Coordinates of N, CA and C in Angstrom, one line a residue:
M254 N 0.8 -1.2 0.0 CA 0.0 0.0 0.0 C 0.9 1.2 0.0
R255 N 0.6 2.2 -0.9 CA 1.4 3.4 -1.1 C 1.0 4.5 -0.1
H256 N 2.0 5.3 0.2 CA 1.8 6.5 1.0 C 0.8 7.4 0.3
G257 N -0.3 7.8 1.1 CA -1.3 8.6 0.5 C -2.5 7.9 -0.1
E258 N -2.5 6.6 0.1 CA -3.6 5.8 -0.5 C -4.7 5.6 0.6
H259 N -6.0 5.8 0.1 CA -7.1 5.6 1.0 C -7.2 4.1 1.3
H260 N -7.6 3.8 2.5 CA -7.8 2.4 2.9 C -9.0 2.0 3.7
Y261 N -9.8 3.0 4.1 CA -10.9 2.7 5.0 C -11.9 3.8 5.1
F262 N -13.2 3.5 5.2 CA -14.2 4.5 5.4 C -15.2 4.1 6.5
V263 N -15.8 5.0 7.1 CA -16.8 4.8 8.2 C -18.1 5.5 7.9
L264 N -19.2 4.8 8.2 CA -20.5 5.4 8.2 C -21.0 5.4 9.7
H265 N -21.4 6.5 10.2 CA -21.9 6.6 11.6 C -23.4 6.4 11.6
T266 N -23.9 5.6 12.6 CA -25.3 5.4 12.8 C -25.6 5.4 14.3
T267 N -26.9 5.6 14.6 CA -27.3 5.5 16.0 C -27.9 4.1 16.3
D268 N -28.0 3.2 15.3 CA -28.6 1.9 15.4 C -27.8 1.0 14.5
L269 N -26.8 0.3 15.1 CA -25.9 -0.5 14.3 C -26.6 -1.7 13.6
A270 N -27.5 -2.3 14.3 CA -28.2 -3.5 13.8 C -29.1 -3.1 12.6
A271 N -29.8 -2.0 12.8 CA -30.8 -1.6 11.8 C -30.0 -1.1 10.5
T272 N -29.0 -0.3 10.7 CA -28.3 0.2 9.5 C -27.5 -0.9 8.8
S273 N -26.9 -1.8 9.5 CA -26.2 -3.0 8.9 C -27.2 -3.8 8.1
R274 N -28.4 -4.1 8.7 CA -29.4 -4.8 8.0 C -29.9 -4.1 6.7
Y275 N -30.0 -2.8 6.8 CA -30.5 -2.1 5.6 C -29.5 -2.1 4.4
F276 N -28.2 -1.9 4.7 CA -27.3 -1.8 3.6 C -26.9 -3.3 3.1
S277 N -27.1 -4.2 4.0 CA -26.9 -5.6 3.5 C -28.0 -6.0 2.5
E278 N -29.2 -5.5 2.7 CA -30.3 -5.8 1.8 C -30.2 -4.9 0.6
L279 N -29.8 -3.6 0.7 CA -29.8 -2.7 -0.4 C -28.6 -2.9 -1.3
L280 N -27.4 -3.1 -0.7 CA -26.2 -3.2 -1.5 C -25.4 -4.5 -1.5
G281 N -25.9 -5.4 -0.7 CA -25.3 -6.7 -0.6 C -24.1 -6.8 0.3
W282 N -23.9 -5.8 1.2 CA -22.8 -5.8 2.1 C -22.9 -6.9 3.1
E283 N -21.8 -7.6 3.4 CA -21.7 -8.6 4.5 C -21.1 -7.8 5.7
V284 N -21.9 -7.6 6.7 CA -21.5 -6.8 7.8 C -21.4 -7.7 9.0
V285 N -20.2 -7.8 9.6 CA -19.9 -8.6 10.8 C -19.3 -7.7 11.9
D286 N -20.1 -7.5 13.0 CA -19.7 -6.6 14.1 C -19.3 -5.3 13.5
G287 N -20.1 -4.8 12.6 CA -19.8 -3.4 12.0 C -18.9 -3.4 10.9
E288 N -18.0 -4.4 10.7 CA -17.1 -4.4 9.6 C -17.7 -4.9 8.3
I289 N -17.5 -4.2 7.2 CA -18.0 -4.6 5.9 C -16.9 -5.5 5.3
R290 N -17.2 -6.7 5.2 CA -16.2 -7.7 4.8 C -16.0 -8.0 3.3
N291 N -16.9 -7.6 2.5 CA -16.9 -8.1 1.1 C -16.7 -6.9 0.1
V292 N -16.2 -5.8 0.5 CA -16.0 -4.7 -0.4 C -14.5 -4.5 -0.6
A293 N -14.1 -4.1 -1.8 CA -12.7 -3.9 -2.1 C -12.0 -2.8 -1.3
N294 N -12.8 -1.8 -1.0 CA -12.3 -0.7 -0.1 C -12.9 -1.0 1.3
F295 N -12.0 -1.3 2.2 CA -12.5 -1.6 3.6 C -13.4 -0.5 4.1
G296 N -14.4 -0.9 4.9 CA -15.3 0.0 5.5 C -15.9 -0.5 6.8
A297 N -16.7 0.3 7.5 CA -17.4 -0.1 8.7 C -18.6 0.8 8.9
I298 N -19.5 0.2 9.7 CA -20.7 0.9 10.2 C -20.5 1.0 11.7
T299 N -20.6 2.1 12.3 CA -20.3 2.2 13.7 C -21.2 3.2 14.4
E300 N -21.4 3.0 15.7 CA -22.1 3.9 16.6 C -21.1 4.8 17.4
S301 N -19.8 4.6 17.2 CA -18.9 5.2 18.1 C -17.9 6.2 17.4
H302 N -18.1 6.4 16.1 CA -17.2 7.3 15.4 C -17.9 8.0 14.3
E303 N -17.5 9.3 14.1 CA -18.2 10.1 13.0 C -17.8 9.6 11.6
R304 N -18.6 10.0 10.7 CA -18.3 9.6 9.3 C -16.9 10.2 8.9
S305 N -16.1 9.3 8.3 CA -14.7 9.7 7.9 C -14.1 8.7 7.0
W306 N -12.8 8.9 6.7 CA -12.0 7.9 6.0 C -10.6 8.1 6.4
W307 N -9.8 7.0 6.2 CA -8.4 6.9 6.6 C -7.5 6.9 5.4
V308 N -6.3 7.5 5.6 CA -5.2 7.4 4.6 C -4.0 6.8 5.1
H309 N -3.4 5.9 4.4 CA -2.1 5.2 4.8 C -0.9 6.2 4.6
V310 N -0.1 6.3 5.5 CA 1.2 7.0 5.4 C 2.4 6.1 5.8
D311 N 3.5 6.3 5.2 CA 4.7 5.5 5.5 C 5.2 5.6 6.9
D312 N 5.1 6.8 7.5 CA 5.6 7.0 8.8 C 4.6 8.0 9.5
C313 N 3.8 7.5 10.4 CA 2.7 8.3 11.0 C 3.3 9.5 11.8
D314 N 4.3 9.3 12.5 CA 4.9 10.4 13.3 C 5.5 11.5 12.4
A315 N 6.2 11.0 11.4 CA 6.8 12.0 10.4 C 5.6 12.8 9.7
A316 N 4.6 12.1 9.4 CA 3.5 12.7 8.7 C 2.8 13.7 9.7
A317 N 2.7 13.3 10.9 CA 2.0 14.2 11.9 C 2.8 15.5 12.1
A318 N 4.2 15.4 12.1 CA 5.0 16.6 12.1 C 4.8 17.4 10.9
K319 N 4.6 16.8 9.8 CA 4.3 17.5 8.5 C 3.0 18.3 8.6
V320 N 2.0 17.6 9.2 CA 0.7 18.3 9.4 C 0.9 19.6 10.1
V321 N 1.6 19.6 11.2 CA 1.8 20.8 12.0 C 2.6 21.8 11.2
E322 N 3.6 21.4 10.5 CA 4.5 22.3 9.7 C 3.6 23.0 8.6
L323 N 2.6 22.3 8.1 CA 1.7 22.9 7.1 C 0.6 23.7 7.6
G324 N 0.5 23.9 9.0 CA -0.5 24.7 9.6 C -1.7 24.0 10.1
G325 N -1.6 22.7 10.1 CA -2.7 21.9 10.6 C -2.5 21.5 12.1
E326 N -3.3 20.6 12.6 CA -3.3 20.2 14.0 C -3.4 18.7 14.2
V327 N -2.6 18.2 15.0 CA -2.7 16.7 15.4 C -3.5 16.6 16.7
R328 N -4.7 16.0 16.7 CA -5.5 15.9 17.9 C -5.1 14.8 18.8
Q329 N -4.7 13.7 18.1 CA -4.4 12.5 18.9 C -3.7 11.5 18.1
I330 N -2.7 10.8 18.7 CA -2.0 9.7 18.0 C -2.1 8.5 18.9
T331 N -2.6 7.4 18.4 CA -2.8 6.1 19.2 C -2.2 4.9 18.4
D332 N -1.9 3.9 19.2 CA -1.5 2.6 18.6 C -2.8 1.7 18.6
E333 N -3.2 1.3 17.4 CA -4.4 0.5 17.2 C -4.0 -0.9 16.7
R334 N -5.0 -1.8 16.6 CA -4.8 -3.1 16.2 C -4.2 -3.1 14.8
S335 N -4.6 -2.1 13.9 CA -4.1 -2.1 12.5 C -2.8 -1.3 12.4
G336 N -2.4 -0.6 13.4 CA -1.2 0.2 13.3 C -1.3 1.5 14.1
R337 N -0.4 2.4 13.7 CA -0.4 3.7 14.4 C -1.3 4.7 13.7
N338 N -2.1 5.4 14.4 CA -3.2 6.2 13.9 C -3.2 7.6 14.4
A339 N -3.4 8.6 13.5 CA -3.5 10.0 13.9 C -4.8 10.6 13.5
V340 N -5.4 11.4 14.4 CA -6.6 12.2 14.2 C -6.2 13.6 14.0
C341 N -6.5 14.2 12.9 CA -5.9 15.5 12.6 C -6.9 16.5 12.1
L342 N -6.5 17.8 12.0 CA -7.2 18.8 11.3 C -6.3 19.5 10.3
D343 N -6.8 19.8 9.1 CA -6.0 20.5 8.2 C -5.9 22.0 8.5
D344 N -5.3 22.8 7.7 CA -5.1 24.2 8.0 C -6.4 25.0 7.9
Q345 N -7.5 24.4 7.5 CA -8.8 25.1 7.5 C -9.7 24.5 8.6
G346 N -9.2 23.6 9.4 CA -10.0 23.0 10.5 C -10.8 21.8 10.1
N347 N -10.6 21.2 8.9 CA -11.3 20.0 8.4 C -10.7 18.8 9.0
P348 N -11.5 17.9 9.6 CA -10.9 16.7 10.2 C -10.5 15.6 9.1
F349 N -9.4 14.9 9.4 CA -9.1 13.7 8.6 C -8.3 12.8 9.5
H350 N -8.2 11.6 9.0 CA -7.5 10.5 9.7 C -6.4 9.9 8.8
M351 N -5.3 9.6 9.4 CA -4.2 8.9 8.7 C -3.5 7.9 9.6
G352 N -2.8 7.0 9.1 CA -2.1 6.1 9.9 C -1.1 5.2 9.1
T353 N -0.2 4.6 9.9 CA 0.7 3.6 9.3 C 0.3 2.2 9.6
L354 N -0.2 1.5 8.6 CA -0.7 0.2 8.7 C 0.4 -0.8 9.0
I355 N 0.2 -1.7 9.9 CA 1.2 -2.8 10.1 C 1.2 -3.7 8.8
T356 N 2.2 -4.5 8.6 CA 2.4 -5.3 7.4 C 1.2 -6.2 7.2
E357 N 0.6 -6.8 8.2 CA -0.5 -7.7 8.1 C -1.7 -7.0 7.4
F358 N -1.9 -5.7 7.8 CA -3.0 -5.0 7.2 C -2.7 -4.5 5.8
Q359 N -1.5 -4.1 5.6 CA -1.1 -3.6 4.3 C -1.2 -4.7 3.3
D360 N -0.9 -6.0 3.7 CA -0.9 -7.1 2.8 C -2.3 -7.8 2.8
H361 N -3.3 -7.3 3.5 CA -4.5 -8.0 3.7 C -5.2 -8.1 2.3
P362 N -5.6 -9.3 1.8 CA -6.2 -9.4 0.5 C -7.5 -8.7 0.4
H363 N -7.7 -7.8 -0.6 CA -9.0 -7.2 -0.8 C -9.8 -8.2 -1.6
P364 N -11.1 -8.3 -1.3 CA -12.0 -9.1 -2.0 C -12.3 -8.6 -3.4
P365 N -12.7 -9.4 -4.4 CA -13.0 -8.9 -5.7 C -14.1 -7.8 -5.6
P366 N -14.1 -6.8 -6.4 CA -15.1 -5.8 -6.4 C -16.5 -6.3 -6.6
L367 N -17.5 -5.8 -5.8 CA -18.9 -6.2 -6.0 C -19.4 -5.6 -7.2
P368 N -20.4 -6.2 -7.9 CA -21.0 -5.6 -9.1 C -21.8 -4.3 -8.7
E369 N -22.3 -4.3 -7.4 CA -23.0 -3.1 -6.9 C -22.5 -3.0 -5.4
G370 N -22.5 -1.8 -5.0 CA -22.2 -1.5 -3.5 C -20.7 -1.1 -3.2
E371 N -19.9 -1.1 -4.2 CA -18.5 -0.7 -4.0 C -18.4 0.8 -3.9
L372 N -17.5 1.3 -3.1 CA -17.2 2.7 -3.0 C -16.5 3.2 -4.3
G373 N -17.2 4.0 -5.1 CA -16.7 4.4 -6.4 C -16.1 5.8 -6.5
Y374 N -16.6 6.7 -5.6 CA -16.1 8.1 -5.7 C -16.4 8.7 -4.3
A375 N -15.7 9.8 -4.0 CA -16.0 10.5 -2.8 C -15.7 12.0 -3.0
T376 N -16.4 12.9 -2.4 CA -16.2 14.3 -2.4 C -16.0 14.8 -1.0
F377 N -15.1 15.7 -0.8 CA -14.8 16.3 0.5 C -15.1 17.8 0.5
S378 N -15.9 18.3 1.4 CA -16.2 19.7 1.5 C -15.1 20.3 2.4
V379 N -14.3 21.2 1.8 CA -13.1 21.6 2.4 C -13.0 23.1 2.6
G380 N -14.0 23.9 2.1 CA -13.9 25.3 2.2 C -13.2 25.8 1.0
D381 N -12.0 26.3 1.2 CA -11.1 26.8 0.1 C -10.4 25.6 -0.6
T382 N -10.8 25.3 -1.8 CA -10.3 24.1 -2.5 C -8.8 24.3 -2.9
G383 N -8.4 25.6 -3.2 CA -7.0 25.8 -3.5 C -6.1 25.6 -2.3
R384 N -6.5 26.0 -1.1 CA -5.8 25.7 0.1 C -5.7 24.3 0.4
A385 N -6.8 23.6 0.2 CA -6.8 22.1 0.4 C -5.9 21.4 -0.5
V386 N -5.9 21.8 -1.8 CA -5.0 21.2 -2.8 C -3.5 21.3 -2.3
D387 N -3.2 22.5 -1.9 CA -1.8 22.8 -1.4 C -1.5 22.0 -0.2
F388 N -2.4 21.9 0.8 CA -2.1 21.2 2.0 C -2.0 19.7 1.8
Y389 N -3.0 19.1 1.2 CA -3.0 17.6 1.1 C -2.0 17.2 0.0
G390 N -1.8 18.0 -1.0 CA -0.8 17.7 -2.0 C 0.6 17.6 -1.4
A391 N 0.9 18.5 -0.5 CA 2.2 18.5 0.2 C 2.3 17.3 1.2
L392 N 1.2 17.0 1.8 CA 1.2 15.9 2.8 C 1.2 14.5 2.2
F393 N 0.3 14.3 1.2 CA 0.1 12.9 0.7 C 0.7 12.7 -0.7
G394 N 1.1 13.8 -1.4 CA 1.5 13.6 -2.7 C 0.4 13.6 -3.7
W395 N -0.8 14.0 -3.3 CA -1.9 14.0 -4.3 C -1.8 15.1 -5.3
E396 N -2.3 14.8 -6.5 CA -2.2 15.8 -7.6 C -3.7 16.0 -8.1
F397 N -3.9 17.3 -8.5 CA -5.3 17.7 -8.8 C -5.4 18.4 -10.2
T398 N -6.6 18.3 -10.7 CA -6.9 19.1 -11.9 C -7.0 20.6 -11.6
P399 N -6.7 21.4 -12.6 CA -6.9 22.9 -12.4 C -8.4 23.1 -12.1
P400 N -8.7 24.3 -11.5 CA -10.1 24.7 -11.1 C -11.0 24.6 -12.3
G401 N -12.1 23.9 -12.2 CA -13.1 23.8 -13.2 C -12.9 22.8 -14.3
E402 N -11.7 22.2 -14.4 CA -11.4 21.3 -15.5 C -12.2 20.0 -15.4
A403 N -12.6 19.6 -14.2 CA -13.3 18.4 -14.0 C -14.7 18.5 -14.5
G404 N -15.2 19.7 -14.9 CA -16.5 19.9 -15.5 C -17.6 19.9 -14.5
V405 N -17.4 20.0 -13.2 CA -18.5 20.0 -12.2 C -18.9 21.4 -11.9
R406 N -17.9 22.2 -11.3 CA -18.1 23.6 -11.0 C -16.7 24.2 -11.0
E407 N -16.7 25.5 -11.0 CA -15.4 26.2 -11.3 C -14.4 25.9 -10.2
E408 N -14.8 25.8 -8.9 CA -13.8 25.6 -7.9 C -13.5 24.1 -7.6
Y409 N -14.2 23.2 -8.2 CA -14.0 21.8 -7.9 C -12.7 21.3 -8.4
R410 N -12.0 20.5 -7.6 CA -10.7 19.9 -7.9 C -10.8 18.4 -7.8
H411 N -10.5 17.7 -8.9 CA -10.5 16.3 -8.9 C -9.0 15.8 -8.8
C412 N -8.9 14.7 -7.9 CA -7.5 14.1 -7.7 C -7.3 13.2 -8.8
T413 N -6.1 13.3 -9.4 CA -5.7 12.6 -10.6 C -4.9 11.3 -10.4
N414 N -4.3 11.2 -9.1 CA -3.4 10.1 -8.9 C -3.8 9.3 -7.6
G415 N -5.0 9.4 -7.2 CA -5.5 8.6 -6.0 C -5.9 7.2 -6.4
A416 N -5.7 6.3 -5.6 CA -6.1 4.9 -5.9 C -7.6 4.8 -5.9
L417 N -8.3 5.6 -5.1 CA -9.8 5.8 -5.2 C -10.1 7.1 -5.7
P418 N -10.9 7.3 -6.8 CA -11.2 8.6 -7.3 C -11.9 9.5 -6.3
F419 N -11.5 10.7 -6.2 CA -12.2 11.6 -5.3 C -11.9 13.1 -5.7
G420 N -12.6 14.0 -5.0 CA -12.3 15.4 -5.3 C -12.7 16.3 -4.2
F421 N -12.3 17.6 -4.2 CA -12.5 18.6 -3.2 C -13.6 19.6 -3.7
R422 N -14.5 19.9 -2.9 CA -15.5 20.9 -3.2 C -15.6 22.0 -2.1
S423 N -16.0 23.2 -2.5 CA -16.0 24.2 -1.5 C -17.3 24.3 -0.6
D424 N -18.4 23.6 -1.1 CA -19.6 23.7 -0.4 C -20.1 22.4 0.1
G425 N -21.2 22.3 0.9 CA -21.7 21.1 1.4 C -21.7 21.0 2.9
D426 N -22.7 20.5 3.5 CA -22.8 20.5 4.9 C -22.2 19.3 5.5
D427 N -22.3 18.1 4.9 CA -21.7 16.9 5.4 C -20.5 16.4 4.5
S428 N -19.5 15.9 5.2 CA -18.3 15.5 4.4 C -17.7 14.3 5.2
P429 N -17.3 13.3 4.4 CA -17.3 13.2 3.0 C -18.6 12.6 2.4
H430 N -18.9 12.9 1.2 CA -20.0 12.3 0.4 C -19.3 11.0 -0.2
L431 N -19.9 9.8 0.2 CA -19.4 8.6 -0.3 C -20.4 8.0 -1.4
Y432 N -19.9 7.9 -2.6 CA -20.8 7.4 -3.7 C -20.5 5.9 -3.9
F433 N -21.6 5.1 -3.7 CA -21.5 3.7 -3.9 C -22.0 3.3 -5.3
R434 N -21.3 2.5 -6.0 CA -21.7 2.2 -7.4 C -22.9 1.3 -7.5
I435 N -23.8 1.6 -8.4 CA -24.9 0.7 -8.7 C -25.0 0.7 -10.2
T436 N -25.9 -0.3 -10.7 CA -26.0 -0.4 -12.2 C -27.3 0.2 -12.7
D437 N -28.3 0.5 -11.8 CA -29.6 1.1 -12.3 C -30.1 2.0 -11.2
V438 N -29.9 3.3 -11.3 CA -30.2 4.3 -10.2 C -31.7 4.3 -9.9
E439 N -32.6 4.1 -11.0 CA -34.0 4.2 -10.7 C -34.5 2.9 -9.9
A440 N -33.9 1.8 -10.3 CA -34.3 0.6 -9.6 C -33.8 0.7 -8.1
A441 N -32.6 1.2 -8.0 CA -32.0 1.4 -6.6 C -32.8 2.3 -5.8
R442 N -33.3 3.4 -6.4 CA -34.1 4.4 -5.7 C -35.4 3.8 -5.2
A443 N -36.0 2.9 -6.0 CA -37.2 2.3 -5.6 C -36.9 1.3 -4.5
R444 N -35.8 0.6 -4.5 CA -35.4 -0.3 -3.5 C -35.1 0.4 -2.2
V445 N -34.5 1.6 -2.3 CA -34.2 2.4 -1.1 C -35.5 2.7 -0.3
V446 N -36.5 3.1 -1.0 CA -37.8 3.4 -0.4 C -38.5 2.2 0.1
E447 N -38.5 1.1 -0.7 CA -39.1 -0.2 -0.3 C -38.6 -0.7 1.0
L448 N -37.3 -0.5 1.3 CA -36.7 -1.0 2.5 C -36.8 0.0 3.7
G449 N -37.6 1.1 3.5 CA -37.8 2.0 4.6 C -37.0 3.2 4.6
G450 N -36.2 3.5 3.6 CA -35.4 4.7 3.5 C -36.0 5.8 2.7
S451 N -35.3 6.8 2.5 CA -35.8 7.9 1.7 C -34.9 8.3 0.6
A452 N -35.4 8.7 -0.6 CA -34.6 9.0 -1.7 C -35.1 10.2 -2.4
P453 N -34.3 11.3 -2.5 CA -34.7 12.5 -3.3 C -34.5 12.2 -4.8
A454 N -34.7 13.3 -5.5 CA -34.7 13.2 -7.0 C -33.3 12.8 -7.4
V455 N -33.2 12.1 -8.6 CA -31.9 11.7 -9.2 C -31.3 12.9 -9.9
D456 N -30.0 13.0 -9.7 CA -29.2 14.1 -10.3 C -28.5 13.5 -11.5
V457 N -28.5 14.2 -12.7 CA -27.9 13.7 -13.9 C -26.8 14.6 -14.3
S458 N -25.6 14.1 -14.6 CA -24.4 14.8 -15.0 C -23.6 14.1 -16.0
E459 N -22.5 14.6 -16.5 CA -21.7 14.0 -17.5 C -21.2 12.7 -17.0
S460 N -20.9 12.5 -15.7 CA -20.4 11.3 -15.1 C -21.4 10.2 -14.9
G461 N -22.7 10.5 -15.0 CA -23.7 9.5 -14.8 C -24.9 10.0 -14.1
R462 N -25.6 9.1 -13.4 CA -26.8 9.5 -12.7 C -26.6 9.1 -11.2
S463 N -26.9 10.0 -10.3 CA -26.6 9.9 -8.9 C -27.9 10.1 -8.0
L464 N -28.0 9.3 -7.0 CA -29.0 9.6 -6.0 C -28.3 10.2 -4.8
I465 N -28.5 11.5 -4.6 CA -27.8 12.3 -3.6 C -28.6 12.4 -2.3
N466 N -27.9 12.2 -1.2 CA -28.5 12.4 0.1 C -29.7 11.5 0.4
G467 N -29.5 10.2 0.0 CA -30.5 9.2 0.4 C -30.3 9.0 1.9
R468 N -31.3 8.4 2.6 CA -31.3 8.2 4.0 C -31.8 6.8 4.3
D469 N -31.1 6.1 5.2 CA -31.7 4.8 5.6 C -32.7 5.1 6.7
P470 N -33.4 4.1 7.2 CA -34.5 4.3 8.2 C -34.0 5.0 9.5
V471 N -32.7 4.9 9.8 CA -32.2 5.5 11.0 C -31.8 6.9 10.7
G472 N -31.6 7.3 9.5 CA -31.2 8.6 9.1 C -29.8 8.7 8.6
V473 N -29.1 7.6 8.4 CA -27.7 7.6 7.8 C -27.8 8.1 6.4
R474 N -27.0 9.1 6.0 CA -27.0 9.6 4.7 C -26.0 8.8 3.8
F475 N -26.4 8.6 2.5 CA -25.6 7.9 1.6 C -25.9 8.4 0.2
D476 N -25.0 8.1 -0.7 CA -25.1 8.5 -2.1 C -24.9 7.3 -3.0
L477 N -25.7 7.1 -4.1 CA -25.6 6.1 -5.0 C -25.3 6.6 -6.4
W478 N -24.4 5.9 -7.2 CA -23.9 6.5 -8.4 C -24.0 5.4 -9.5
E479 N -24.7 5.7 -10.6 CA -24.7 4.8 -11.8 C -23.8 5.5 -12.8
P480 N -22.5 5.0 -12.9 CA -21.6 5.7 -13.8 C -22.0 5.7 -15.3
A481 N -21.7 6.8 -15.9 CA -21.9 6.9 -17.4 C -20.8 6.0 -18.0
P482 N -20.9 5.6 -19.3 CA -19.9 4.8 -19.9 C -18.5 5.5 -19.9
G483 N -17.5 4.8 -19.5 CA -16.2 5.4 -19.5 C -15.8 5.9 -18.1
Y484 N -16.7 5.9 -17.2 CA -16.4 6.4 -15.8 C -16.3 5.3 -14.8

C-alpha cells in the first residue's frame, strides 16, 4: 500500500443493527460486528465514530510533524490493532485520519469488487479548495486538476493520482460524500424506499446518474452512483 492511499471508510449510525441490515439488503454488504467484509475498499458501520475515512502514510509520526508544519493540528496519536493512527485537522480545520498500517493489514487481500455496492467516488467539503490542494498535495503527494477542469463547477478539484477517485468541493454540509456504485439508479431508488429509507430526486451529470442524500430508516446519509460509460 502506497503513501497517501485511501484504505478505510466509516458510516456513523445510531442503530448498528438496523443500518447494517438495511445496507446488507440494499447493496449486498456482508457486515460482521460493524465491519464490511466483502468490499474492495474496507469500511465499517459504527455507533462510536463520526463519518470519515483513513489514509495510509509510510511514517505516522513524520506525517504528523508535517501536518503541523503545514499549519494543521494533530489531535491524537494512538496505537491501534491495525497500526499507528493519527486524528488531525488541516489548516482550515477540516478533520481527517491517517495512519501507518502494520504489514499484516497492508498485505490484507482485498475481495473482488462487488458488481454493486463498491465505493466508487468521494467528495470532500473543504472550504477553500485551493488551500486544500496545497495542504494535502504536500502531505500525501496527491495531484489535482486545475479549477473547473473536472467539469463540475469552477472551484471543484479532482484528484488525478489517487487509488480511489475523489475530489474537493467548497460547499456542502456533510463530508465526505461517499458514492457507492450501482447499475440502475432508478431501480435502486425504488429499493431504497421499499426498504424503509428515503430517496430524493436523481441528479444527472456527465459522469452518470446519482441519488444524492439518500437516507436509511435510521437517518444515515448515503449516495448512489450509476456511472456513465467510461467512468
